[in-house]
CSV table of C-alpha atoms in Angstrom, one decimal:
chain,number,residue,atom,x,y,z
W,3,UNK,CA,-4.2,-23.3,-3.6
W,4,UNK,CA,-1.2,-20.4,-4.2
W,5,UNK,CA,-3.8,-18.6,-6.0
W,6,UNK,CA,-6.4,-18.8,-3.4
W,7,UNK,CA,-4.0,-17.5,-0.7
W,8,UNK,CA,-2.9,-14.7,-2.9
W,9,UNK,CA,-6.1,-13.4,-4.1
W,10,UNK,CA,-8.8,-14.8,-1.8
W,11,UNK,CA,-6.6,-13.5,1.2
W,12,UNK,CA,-6.0,-10.1,-0.2
W,13,UNK,CA,-9.8,-9.7,-0.7
W,14,UNK,CA,-10.7,-11.1,2.7
W,15,UNK,CA,-8.2,-9.0,4.5
W,16,UNK,CA,-9.4,-5.7,2.7
W,17,UNK,CA,-13.2,-6.7,3.4
W,18,UNK,CA,-12.0,-7.0,7.1
W,19,UNK,CA,-11.0,-3.4,7.1
W,20,UNK,CA,-7.1,-4.0,6.8
W,21,UNK,CA,-5.4,-1.2,4.8
W,22,UNK,CA,-4.7,-2.2,1.4
W,23,UNK,CA,-1.2,-2.0,1.4
W,24,UNK,CA,-0.9,-4.3,4.2
W,25,UNK,CA,-3.5,-6.8,2.8
W,26,UNK,CA,-1.4,-6.9,-0.5
W,27,UNK,CA,1.9,-7.2,1.2
W,28,UNK,CA,0.7,-9.9,3.8
W,29,UNK,CA,-1.0,-12.0,1.1
W,30,UNK,CA,1.9,-11.9,-1.3
W,31,UNK,CA,4.3,-13.3,1.4
W,32,UNK,CA,2.1,-15.7,2.6
W,33,UNK,CA,1.4,-17.1,-0.8
W,34,UNK,CA,5.3,-16.8,-1.5
W,35,UNK,CA,6.0,-18.8,1.6
W,36,UNK,CA,3.6,-21.3,0.7
W,37,UNK,CA,4.8,-22.0,-2.6
W,38,UNK,CA,8.1,-23.2,-1.0
W,39,UNK,CA,10.2,-20.1,-1.5
W,40,UNK,CA,11.3,-19.4,2.0
W,41,UNK,CA,14.6,-20.4,1.4
W,42,UNK,CA,15.1,-17.7,-1.3
W,43,UNK,CA,13.3,-14.7,0.5
W,44,UNK,CA,15.9,-12.4,-0.9
W,45,UNK,CA,13.7,-12.4,-4.2
W,46,UNK,CA,11.2,-10.2,-1.8
W,47,UNK,CA,13.0,-7.2,-1.7
W,48,UNK,CA,14.5,-7.8,-5.3
W,49,UNK,CA,11.4,-8.0,-7.0
W,50,UNK,CA,9.8,-5.2,-5.0
W,51,UNK,CA,12.7,-3.1,-6.2
W,52,UNK,CA,12.6,-4.0,-9.8
W,53,UNK,CA,8.9,-3.5,-9.7
W,54,UNK,CA,9.2,0.4,-9.2
W,55,UNK,CA,12.6,0.6,-11.4
W,56,UNK,CA,10.6,1.8,-14.3
W,57,UNK,CA,11.0,5.2,-16.1
W,58,UNK,CA,7.5,5.5,-17.4
W,59,UNK,CA,6.2,5.3,-13.7
W,60,UNK,CA,7.9,8.6,-13.2
W,61,UNK,CA,5.0,10.4,-15.0
W,62,UNK,CA,2.6,9.4,-11.7
W,63,UNK,CA,4.1,11.7,-9.2
W,64,UNK,CA,4.3,14.7,-11.8
W,65,UNK,CA,0.7,14.5,-12.9
W,66,UNK,CA,-0.2,14.1,-8.8
W,67,UNK,CA,2.1,17.2,-8.2
W,68,UNK,CA,0.1,19.2,-11.2
W,69,UNK,CA,-3.3,18.2,-9.9
W,70,UNK,CA,-2.2,19.6,-6.1
W,71,UNK,CA,-0.8,22.7,-7.5
W,72,UNK,CA,-3.8,23.5,-9.7
W,73,UNK,CA,-6.0,23.2,-6.7
W,74,UNK,CA,-3.9,25.6,-4.7
W,75,UNK,CA,-3.4,28.1,-7.5
W,76,UNK,CA,-7.1,28.7,-8.0
W,77,UNK,CA,-7.2,27.4,-11.3
W,78,UNK,CA,-10.5,25.2,-10.4
W,79,UNK,CA,-12.1,28.4,-9.7
W,80,UNK,CA,-11.1,30.0,-13.0
W,81,UNK,CA,-12.7,26.8,-14.5
W,82,UNK,CA,-15.6,26.6,-12.6
W,83,UNK,CA,-16.5,30.5,-13.6
W,84,UNK,CA,-16.0,30.1,-17.3
W,85,UNK,CA,-18.1,27.1,-17.4
W,86,UNK,CA,-20.8,28.8,-15.5
W,87,UNK,CA,-20.8,31.4,-18.0
W,88,UNK,CA,-21.0,29.2,-21.0
W,89,UNK,CA,-24.1,26.8,-19.7
W,90,UNK,CA,-25.2,28.4,-16.7
W,91,UNK,CA,-28.3,29.9,-18.3
W,92,UNK,CA,-29.9,26.4,-19.0
W,93,UNK,CA,-32.3,24.5,-16.8
W,94,UNK,CA,-30.2,22.9,-14.3
W,95,UNK,CA,-27.3,25.1,-15.6
W,96,UNK,CA,-25.2,24.5,-12.4
W,97,UNK,CA,-25.6,21.0,-12.6
W,98,UNK,CA,-24.3,21.4,-16.3
W,99,UNK,CA,-21.6,23.6,-14.9
W,100,UNK,CA,-20.2,20.6,-12.6
W,101,UNK,CA,-19.9,18.5,-15.6
W,102,UNK,CA,-18.1,21.0,-17.9
W,103,UNK,CA,-15.8,22.0,-15.5
W,104,UNK,CA,-14.9,18.5,-14.8
W,105,UNK,CA,-14.1,17.8,-18.3
W,106,UNK,CA,-11.6,20.9,-18.4
W,107,UNK,CA,-9.8,20.1,-15.3
W,108,UNK,CA,-9.5,16.4,-16.2
W,109,UNK,CA,-7.5,17.4,-19.0
W,110,UNK,CA,-5.0,18.3,-16.5
W,111,UNK,CA,-5.1,16.4,-13.5
W,112,UNK,CA,-6.0,13.2,-14.8
W,113,UNK,CA,-7.2,11.9,-11.3
W,114,UNK,CA,-11.1,11.7,-10.4
W,115,UNK,CA,-10.2,12.2,-6.6
W,116,UNK,CA,-8.3,15.8,-7.3
W,117,UNK,CA,-11.4,16.8,-9.0
W,118,UNK,CA,-13.5,15.9,-6.2
W,119,UNK,CA,-11.4,17.7,-3.6
W,120,UNK,CA,-10.6,20.7,-5.7
W,121,UNK,CA,-13.4,21.7,-8.0
W,122,UNK,CA,-16.0,19.5,-5.7
W,123,UNK,CA,-15.8,22.0,-2.7
W,124,UNK,CA,-16.7,25.0,-5.2
W,125,UNK,CA,-19.4,23.0,-6.9
W,126,UNK,CA,-21.1,21.7,-3.9
W,127,UNK,CA,-21.1,25.0,-2.3
W,128,UNK,CA,-22.5,27.0,-5.5
W,129,UNK,CA,-25.1,24.6,-6.1
W,130,UNK,CA,-26.4,24.4,-2.5
W,131,UNK,CA,-26.5,28.2,-2.5
W,132,UNK,CA,-28.7,28.3,-5.5
W,133,UNK,CA,-31.2,26.0,-4.2
W,134,UNK,CA,-30.0,22.5,-5.3
W,135,UNK,CA,-30.6,19.3,-3.4
W,136,UNK,CA,-27.5,18.8,-1.1
W,137,UNK,CA,-27.3,14.9,-1.8
W,138,UNK,CA,-27.8,15.4,-5.6
W,139,UNK,CA,-25.2,18.2,-5.8
W,140,UNK,CA,-22.5,15.7,-3.8
W,141,UNK,CA,-23.6,12.7,-6.1
W,142,UNK,CA,-23.0,14.8,-9.4
W,143,UNK,CA,-20.0,16.0,-8.3
W,144,UNK,CA,-18.8,12.2,-7.7
W,145,UNK,CA,-20.2,11.1,-11.2
W,146,UNK,CA,-18.6,14.0,-13.0
W,147,UNK,CA,-15.3,13.5,-11.4
W,148,UNK,CA,-15.2,10.0,-13.3
W,149,UNK,CA,-14.4,11.8,-16.2
W,150,UNK,CA,-10.7,12.2,-14.6
W,151,UNK,CA,-9.8,8.7,-15.2
W,152,UNK,CA,-11.0,8.8,-18.9
W,153,UNK,CA,-9.7,11.8,-20.2
W,154,UNK,CA,-6.1,11.9,-20.7
W,155,UNK,CA,-3.6,12.4,-18.9
W,156,UNK,CA,-5.1,9.5,-16.5
W,157,UNK,CA,-2.9,8.3,-14.0
W,158,UNK,CA,-4.4,4.9,-13.9
W,159,UNK,CA,-4.1,4.4,-17.7
W,160,UNK,CA,-0.3,5.0,-16.9
W,161,UNK,CA,-0.1,2.3,-14.5
W,162,UNK,CA,-2.1,0.0,-16.8
W,163,UNK,CA,0.0,0.6,-19.6
W,164,UNK,CA,3.2,-0.1,-17.5
W,165,UNK,CA,1.5,-3.6,-16.3
W,166,UNK,CA,0.5,-4.5,-19.7
W,167,UNK,CA,3.4,-3.2,-21.9
W,168,UNK,CA,1.2,-1.2,-23.9
W,169,UNK,CA,1.6,2.5,-25.2
W,170,UNK,CA,0.7,5.3,-23.1
W,171,UNK,CA,0.0,7.6,-26.0
W,172,UNK,CA,-2.1,4.8,-27.6
W,173,UNK,CA,-4.0,4.4,-24.2
W,174,UNK,CA,-4.8,8.3,-24.2
W,175,UNK,CA,-5.9,8.3,-27.6
W,176,UNK,CA,-8.3,5.3,-26.7
W,177,UNK,CA,-10.0,7.2,-23.9
W,178,UNK,CA,-10.2,10.4,-25.7
W,179,UNK,CA,-13.6,9.6,-27.7
W,180,UNK,CA,-15.3,7.6,-24.6
W,181,UNK,CA,-14.7,10.2,-22.4
W,182,UNK,CA,-16.2,13.2,-24.6
W,183,UNK,CA,-19.1,11.1,-25.4
W,184,UNK,CA,-19.5,10.3,-21.4
W,185,UNK,CA,-19.6,14.1,-20.6
W,186,UNK,CA,-22.2,14.5,-23.6
W,187,UNK,CA,-24.3,11.6,-22.2
W,188,UNK,CA,-24.2,13.1,-18.6
W,189,UNK,CA,-25.3,16.6,-19.9
W,190,UNK,CA,-28.3,14.8,-21.6
W,191,UNK,CA,-29.2,12.9,-18.4
W,192,UNK,CA,-28.9,16.2,-16.4
W,193,UNK,CA,-31.2,18.2,-18.8
W,194,UNK,CA,-33.5,15.3,-18.6
W,195,UNK,CA,-33.6,15.2,-14.8
W,196,UNK,CA,-33.4,19.0,-14.4
W,197,UNK,CA,-36.8,19.3,-16.4
W,198,UNK,CA,-38.3,16.4,-14.1
W,199,UNK,CA,-37.1,18.4,-10.9
W,200,UNK,CA,-37.9,21.8,-12.2
W,201,UNK,CA,-34.2,22.8,-10.8
W,202,UNK,CA,-33.2,26.6,-11.4
W,203,UNK,CA,-31.4,28.1,-13.9
W,204,UNK,CA,-29.0,31.2,-13.6
W,205,UNK,CA,-29.2,34.5,-15.5
W,206,UNK,CA,-27.9,34.4,-18.9
W,207,UNK,CA,-24.3,35.6,-19.2
W,208,UNK,CA,-23.5,38.0,-22.0
W,209,UNK,CA,-20.9,37.4,-24.6
W,210,UNK,CA,-19.0,40.1,-23.2
W,211,UNK,CA,-19.1,38.2,-19.8
W,212,UNK,CA,-18.2,34.9,-21.5
W,213,UNK,CA,-15.1,36.5,-23.1
W,214,UNK,CA,-14.4,38.2,-19.7
W,215,UNK,CA,-14.2,34.7,-18.0
W,216,UNK,CA,-12.6,33.3,-20.8
W,217,UNK,CA,-9.7,35.7,-20.7
W,218,UNK,CA,-9.5,35.6,-17.2
W,219,UNK,CA,-8.8,31.8,-16.9
W,220,UNK,CA,-7.2,31.8,-20.3
W,221,UNK,CA,-4.3,30.1,-18.8
W,222,UNK,CA,-6.3,27.3,-16.9
W,223,UNK,CA,-8.4,26.9,-19.8
W,224,UNK,CA,-5.7,26.1,-22.3
W,225,UNK,CA,-3.5,23.6,-19.8
W,226,UNK,CA,-5.3,20.6,-21.3
W,227,UNK,CA,-4.6,21.7,-24.9
W,228,UNK,CA,-0.8,22.2,-23.8
W,229,UNK,CA,-0.2,19.2,-22.0
W,230,UNK,CA,-2.5,16.7,-24.5
W,231,UNK,CA,-1.0,18.6,-27.6
W,232,UNK,CA,2.7,18.0,-26.5
W,233,UNK,CA,2.0,14.2,-26.0
W,234,UNK,CA,-0.2,13.5,-29.2
W,235,UNK,CA,2.3,15.6,-31.3
W,236,UNK,CA,5.5,13.6,-29.8
W,237,UNK,CA,7.2,16.8,-28.6
W,238,UNK,CA,7.1,15.0,-24.9
W,239,UNK,CA,6.6,11.7,-23.4
W,240,UNK,CA,4.1,11.2,-21.1
W,241,UNK,CA,6.7,11.7,-18.3
W,242,UNK,CA,8.0,14.7,-19.7
W,243,UNK,CA,4.4,16.1,-20.1
W,244,UNK,CA,4.1,15.6,-16.4
W,245,UNK,CA,6.8,17.8,-15.8
W,246,UNK,CA,5.5,20.1,-18.4
W,247,UNK,CA,2.1,20.4,-16.2
W,248,UNK,CA,3.8,21.4,-13.1
W,249,UNK,CA,5.9,24.0,-14.6
W,250,UNK,CA,2.8,25.4,-16.3
W,251,UNK,CA,1.2,25.3,-13.4
W,252,UNK,CA,3.7,27.2,-11.3
W,253,UNK,CA,3.8,29.7,-14.2
W,254,UNK,CA,0.0,30.2,-13.8
W,255,UNK,CA,0.2,30.5,-9.8
W,256,UNK,CA,3.2,33.3,-10.4
W,257,UNK,CA,0.7,34.9,-13.0
W,258,UNK,CA,-2.4,34.9,-10.6
W,259,UNK,CA,-0.3,35.9,-7.7
W,260,UNK,CA,-2.3,33.1,-6.1
W,261,UNK,CA,0.5,30.3,-5.2
W,262,UNK,CA,2.6,30.8,-2.2
W,263,UNK,CA,5.9,28.8,-1.2
W,264,UNK,CA,3.5,27.1,1.7
W,265,UNK,CA,1.1,26.0,-1.1
W,266,UNK,CA,3.9,24.7,-2.8
W,267,UNK,CA,5.3,22.7,-0.1
W,268,UNK,CA,2.0,21.3,1.3
W,269,UNK,CA,1.3,20.2,-2.6
W,270,UNK,CA,4.7,18.6,-2.8
W,271,UNK,CA,4.0,16.8,0.6
W,272,UNK,CA,0.7,15.6,-0.4
W,273,UNK,CA,2.2,14.5,-3.8
W,274,UNK,CA,5.0,12.3,-2.0
W,275,UNK,CA,2.1,10.7,0.3
W,276,UNK,CA,0.2,9.4,-2.6
W,277,UNK,CA,3.0,8.7,-4.7
W,278,UNK,CA,4.2,6.7,-1.8
W,279,UNK,CA,1.2,4.5,-1.5
W,280,UNK,CA,1.1,3.9,-5.4
W,281,UNK,CA,4.9,2.9,-5.5
W,282,UNK,CA,4.6,0.3,-2.6
W,283,UNK,CA,1.5,-1.2,-4.3
W,284,UNK,CA,3.3,-1.2,-7.6
W,285,UNK,CA,6.4,-2.9,-6.1
W,286,UNK,CA,4.8,-5.7,-4.3
W,287,UNK,CA,2.6,-6.2,-7.7
W,288,UNK,CA,6.0,-7.2,-9.2
W,289,UNK,CA,6.2,-9.8,-6.6
W,290,UNK,CA,2.6,-10.9,-7.3
W,291,UNK,CA,3.2,-10.8,-11.1
W,292,UNK,CA,6.7,-12.9,-10.5
W,293,UNK,CA,4.8,-15.3,-8.2
W,294,UNK,CA,1.7,-15.8,-10.7
W,295,UNK,CA,4.2,-16.6,-13.5
W,296,UNK,CA,6.2,-19.1,-11.8
W,297,UNK,CA,3.1,-21.1,-10.6
W,298,UNK,CA,1.5,-20.8,-14.4
W,299,UNK,CA,-1.8,-19.2,-12.6
W,300,UNK,CA,-2.7,-16.9,-15.9
W,301,UNK,CA,-2.3,-20.3,-17.8
W,302,UNK,CA,-4.6,-22.2,-15.5
W,303,UNK,CA,-7.3,-19.5,-15.6
W,304,UNK,CA,-7.2,-19.3,-19.5
W,305,UNK,CA,-7.9,-23.1,-19.4
W,306,UNK,CA,-10.6,-22.9,-17.0
W,307,UNK,CA,-12.4,-20.0,-18.7
W,308,UNK,CA,-12.1,-21.7,-22.2
W,309,UNK,CA,-13.2,-24.9,-20.8
W,310,UNK,CA,-16.4,-23.4,-19.4
W,311,UNK,CA,-17.3,-21.0,-22.3
W,312,UNK,CA,-15.9,-20.4,-26.1
W,313,UNK,CA,-18.1,-17.2,-26.2
W,314,UNK,CA,-16.2,-13.9,-26.5
W,315,UNK,CA,-19.7,-11.9,-26.3
W,316,UNK,CA,-20.7,-13.9,-23.0
W,317,UNK,CA,-16.8,-13.6,-21.6
W,318,UNK,CA,-16.7,-9.9,-22.0
W,319,UNK,CA,-20.2,-9.9,-20.2
W,320,UNK,CA,-19.0,-12.0,-17.4
W,321,UNK,CA,-15.8,-9.8,-17.1
W,322,UNK,CA,-17.6,-6.6,-17.0
W,323,UNK,CA,-19.8,-7.4,-14.1
W,324,UNK,CA,-16.8,-9.0,-12.2
W,325,UNK,CA,-15.1,-5.8,-12.5
W,326,UNK,CA,-17.9,-3.8,-11.5
W,327,UNK,CA,-18.2,-5.8,-8.5
W,328,UNK,CA,-14.4,-5.9,-7.5
W,329,UNK,CA,-14.4,-2.0,-7.5
W,330,UNK,CA,-16.8,-2.0,-5.1
W,331,UNK,CA,-14.4,-3.5,-2.7
W,332,UNK,CA,-10.8,-2.6,-4.1
W,333,UNK,CA,-9.3,0.8,-5.3
W,334,UNK,CA,-8.4,1.0,-8.8
W,335,UNK,CA,-4.6,0.7,-8.7
W,336,UNK,CA,-4.3,-2.1,-6.4
W,337,UNK,CA,-7.1,-3.9,-8.3
W,338,UNK,CA,-5.2,-3.3,-11.7
W,339,UNK,CA,-2.1,-4.6,-10.4
W,340,UNK,CA,-3.8,-7.7,-8.9
W,341,UNK,CA,-5.8,-8.6,-11.9
W,342,UNK,CA,-3.9,-7.3,-15.0
W,343,UNK,CA,-1.1,-9.9,-14.7
W,344,UNK,CA,-3.9,-12.8,-14.4
W,345,UNK,CA,-6.2,-11.4,-16.9
W,346,UNK,CA,-4.0,-10.6,-20.2
W,347,UNK,CA,-3.5,-14.3,-21.2
W,348,UNK,CA,-7.1,-15.0,-21.2
W,349,UNK,CA,-7.9,-12.0,-23.0
W,350,UNK,CA,-5.4,-12.6,-25.6
W,351,UNK,CA,-7.1,-16.3,-26.0
W,352,UNK,CA,-10.1,-14.2,-26.6
W,353,UNK,CA,-9.1,-12.2,-28.8
W,354,UNK,CA,-9.8,-8.9,-26.9
W,355,UNK,CA,-7.5,-6.0,-27.5
W,356,UNK,CA,-5.4,-4.9,-24.4
W,357,UNK,CA,-6.0,-1.2,-25.4
W,358,UNK,CA,-9.7,-1.8,-25.3
W,359,UNK,CA,-9.6,-3.7,-21.9
W,360,UNK,CA,-7.5,-1.0,-20.4
W,361,UNK,CA,-10.3,1.5,-21.0
W,362,UNK,CA,-13.0,-0.8,-20.1
W,363,UNK,CA,-11.1,-1.9,-16.8
W,364,UNK,CA,-10.5,1.8,-16.0
W,365,UNK,CA,-13.8,2.7,-16.3
W,366,UNK,CA,-15.3,-0.2,-14.5
W,367,UNK,CA,-13.1,0.4,-11.4
W,368,UNK,CA,-13.5,4.0,-11.5
W,369,UNK,CA,-17.2,3.4,-10.8
W,370,UNK,CA,-16.1,1.9,-7.6
W,371,UNK,CA,-15.2,5.5,-6.0
W,372,UNK,CA,-19.0,6.0,-5.9
W,373,UNK,CA,-20.2,2.6,-4.4
W,374,UNK,CA,-20.2,1.3,-1.0
W,375,UNK,CA,-18.3,-0.2,1.1
W,376,UNK,CA,-15.1,1.6,-0.4
W,377,UNK,CA,-16.4,4.3,-2.1
W,378,UNK,CA,-13.2,6.6,-1.6
W,379,UNK,CA,-15.0,9.5,-3.4
W,380,UNK,CA,-18.4,9.0,-2.1
W,381,UNK,CA,-16.5,9.3,1.6
W,382,UNK,CA,-15.2,12.7,0.2
W,383,UNK,CA,-18.3,14.2,-1.5
W,384,UNK,CA,-20.2,13.3,1.6
W,385,UNK,CA,-17.8,15.3,4.0
W,386,UNK,CA,-17.5,18.2,1.9
W,387,UNK,CA,-21.6,18.5,1.5
W,388,UNK,CA,-21.9,17.4,5.3
W,389,UNK,CA,-24.5,14.8,4.2
W,390,UNK,CA,-25.1,11.3,5.2
W,391,UNK,CA,-23.1,8.5,3.2
W,392,UNK,CA,-26.3,6.9,2.4
W,393,UNK,CA,-28.1,9.7,1.2
W,394,UNK,CA,-25.6,10.8,-1.4
W,395,UNK,CA,-25.3,7.0,-2.4
W,396,UNK,CA,-28.8,6.6,-3.0
W,397,UNK,CA,-28.8,10.4,-4.9
W,398,UNK,CA,-26.2,9.0,-7.3
W,399,UNK,CA,-28.1,6.1,-9.0
W,400,UNK,CA,-30.0,7.9,-11.4
W,401,UNK,CA,-26.7,9.1,-12.6
W,402,UNK,CA,-25.1,5.8,-12.8
W,403,UNK,CA,-27.0,5.3,-16.2
W,404,UNK,CA,-24.7,7.0,-18.5
W,405,UNK,CA,-21.4,5.3,-16.9
W,406,UNK,CA,-23.0,1.9,-17.2
W,407,UNK,CA,-24.3,2.5,-20.8
W,408,UNK,CA,-20.7,3.9,-21.9
W,409,UNK,CA,-19.2,0.5,-20.1
W,410,UNK,CA,-21.5,-1.4,-22.1
W,411,UNK,CA,-20.4,0.3,-25.5
W,412,UNK,CA,-16.7,0.3,-24.6
W,413,UNK,CA,-17.4,-3.9,-24.1
W,414,UNK,CA,-19.2,-4.5,-27.1
W,415,UNK,CA,-17.9,-2.0,-29.7
W,416,UNK,CA,-14.3,-2.0,-30.0
W,417,UNK,CA,-14.3,0.7,-32.8
W,418,UNK,CA,-15.0,3.1,-29.9
W,419,UNK,CA,-11.7,2.4,-28.3
W,420,UNK,CA,-9.5,1.4,-31.2
W,421,UNK,CA,-10.5,3.7,-34.2
W,422,UNK,CA,-8.5,6.8,-32.8
W,423,UNK,CA,-5.2,5.3,-31.9
W,424,UNK,CA,-5.4,3.1,-35.1
W,425,UNK,CA,-6.0,6.5,-37.2
W,426,UNK,CA,-3.4,8.4,-35.9
W,427,UNK,CA,-0.5,5.8,-34.9
W,428,UNK,CA,-1.6,3.1,-37.2
């Protein structure tokens, strides 16, 4: 019954429109009291404080700050200009630019919503001016932004690494190939749609123009290489790489003369707000994790699952569908915090690698930003494009094919996520 109050209560409150933080706090405290711990109420603040007292979580505010600074410093514009010069000449060229720009930006920000809020404004405006359908422009911006959680440094992966006690660097390596593969599949899908719908193409850029945009935006373009190179070579930890990303972006803002003190202040304020939201959830997750462990809920779930199926193939399929549904109702970070402590023992019994599951979980929940009723990305892109949400939601359906195909590949082809980290780290 404790599990029903904890998880059922949380889902019910979210569906009723209660903010995620309040829903998590109310359901956790209600389950805590029902389990008979009312006389030890001091454990609530104790577990919350212990939950956020982790050095690895320091990477989150730094990468959020880096993403905010990049948008304020005009890094997004330079990335878009370079991508347009490289692939704009093809049929549906600006649609391809949308994907390529998101791929580059993701390597420095690690956030889908930062992509939509920053690049999205530029991409949607440019595509509409060139005659692209407004709903399609907004839908593609949402779809391409999902490269953010997959291309390191991903904020969602840092949270998962903390919850599952796995290596952040190993997770970053595990998502690199799936992220690049997703970008390639998106480009192929868009090329097919562009021919069917006769989308416009841009005037071919000369080699001189491509070189000019590359030189103009060289600082922005090498940002992913600097950040990821520092992590993968062991020069910095993930947290130190977040600091490096902030310092590099500040340097770019000074170099481009595009970053004011007001911009830095606004970026810092947005960072504090976003970080506070995440940390409050992480704090309550420690209470949830403690309660789940005390009540032996993971073991009960493992026993129930094994009693109903002993097929790893069936289990992975059901798990993937379950995560897709959860992503429609709960945002990625709180969903991970609720689900990971419960699912890890079951995964271990079925022999599912925690690194593989982390990538699967991240992608499945990320798809939720494009689906009602939560659909945070859907709301942001619809507002930017000034289009009805239901229209954008319908336009994104054909763009979901690469995402769902990659989800199946990750679920049933472990080598896709495990080959690179094993090759590099053993």
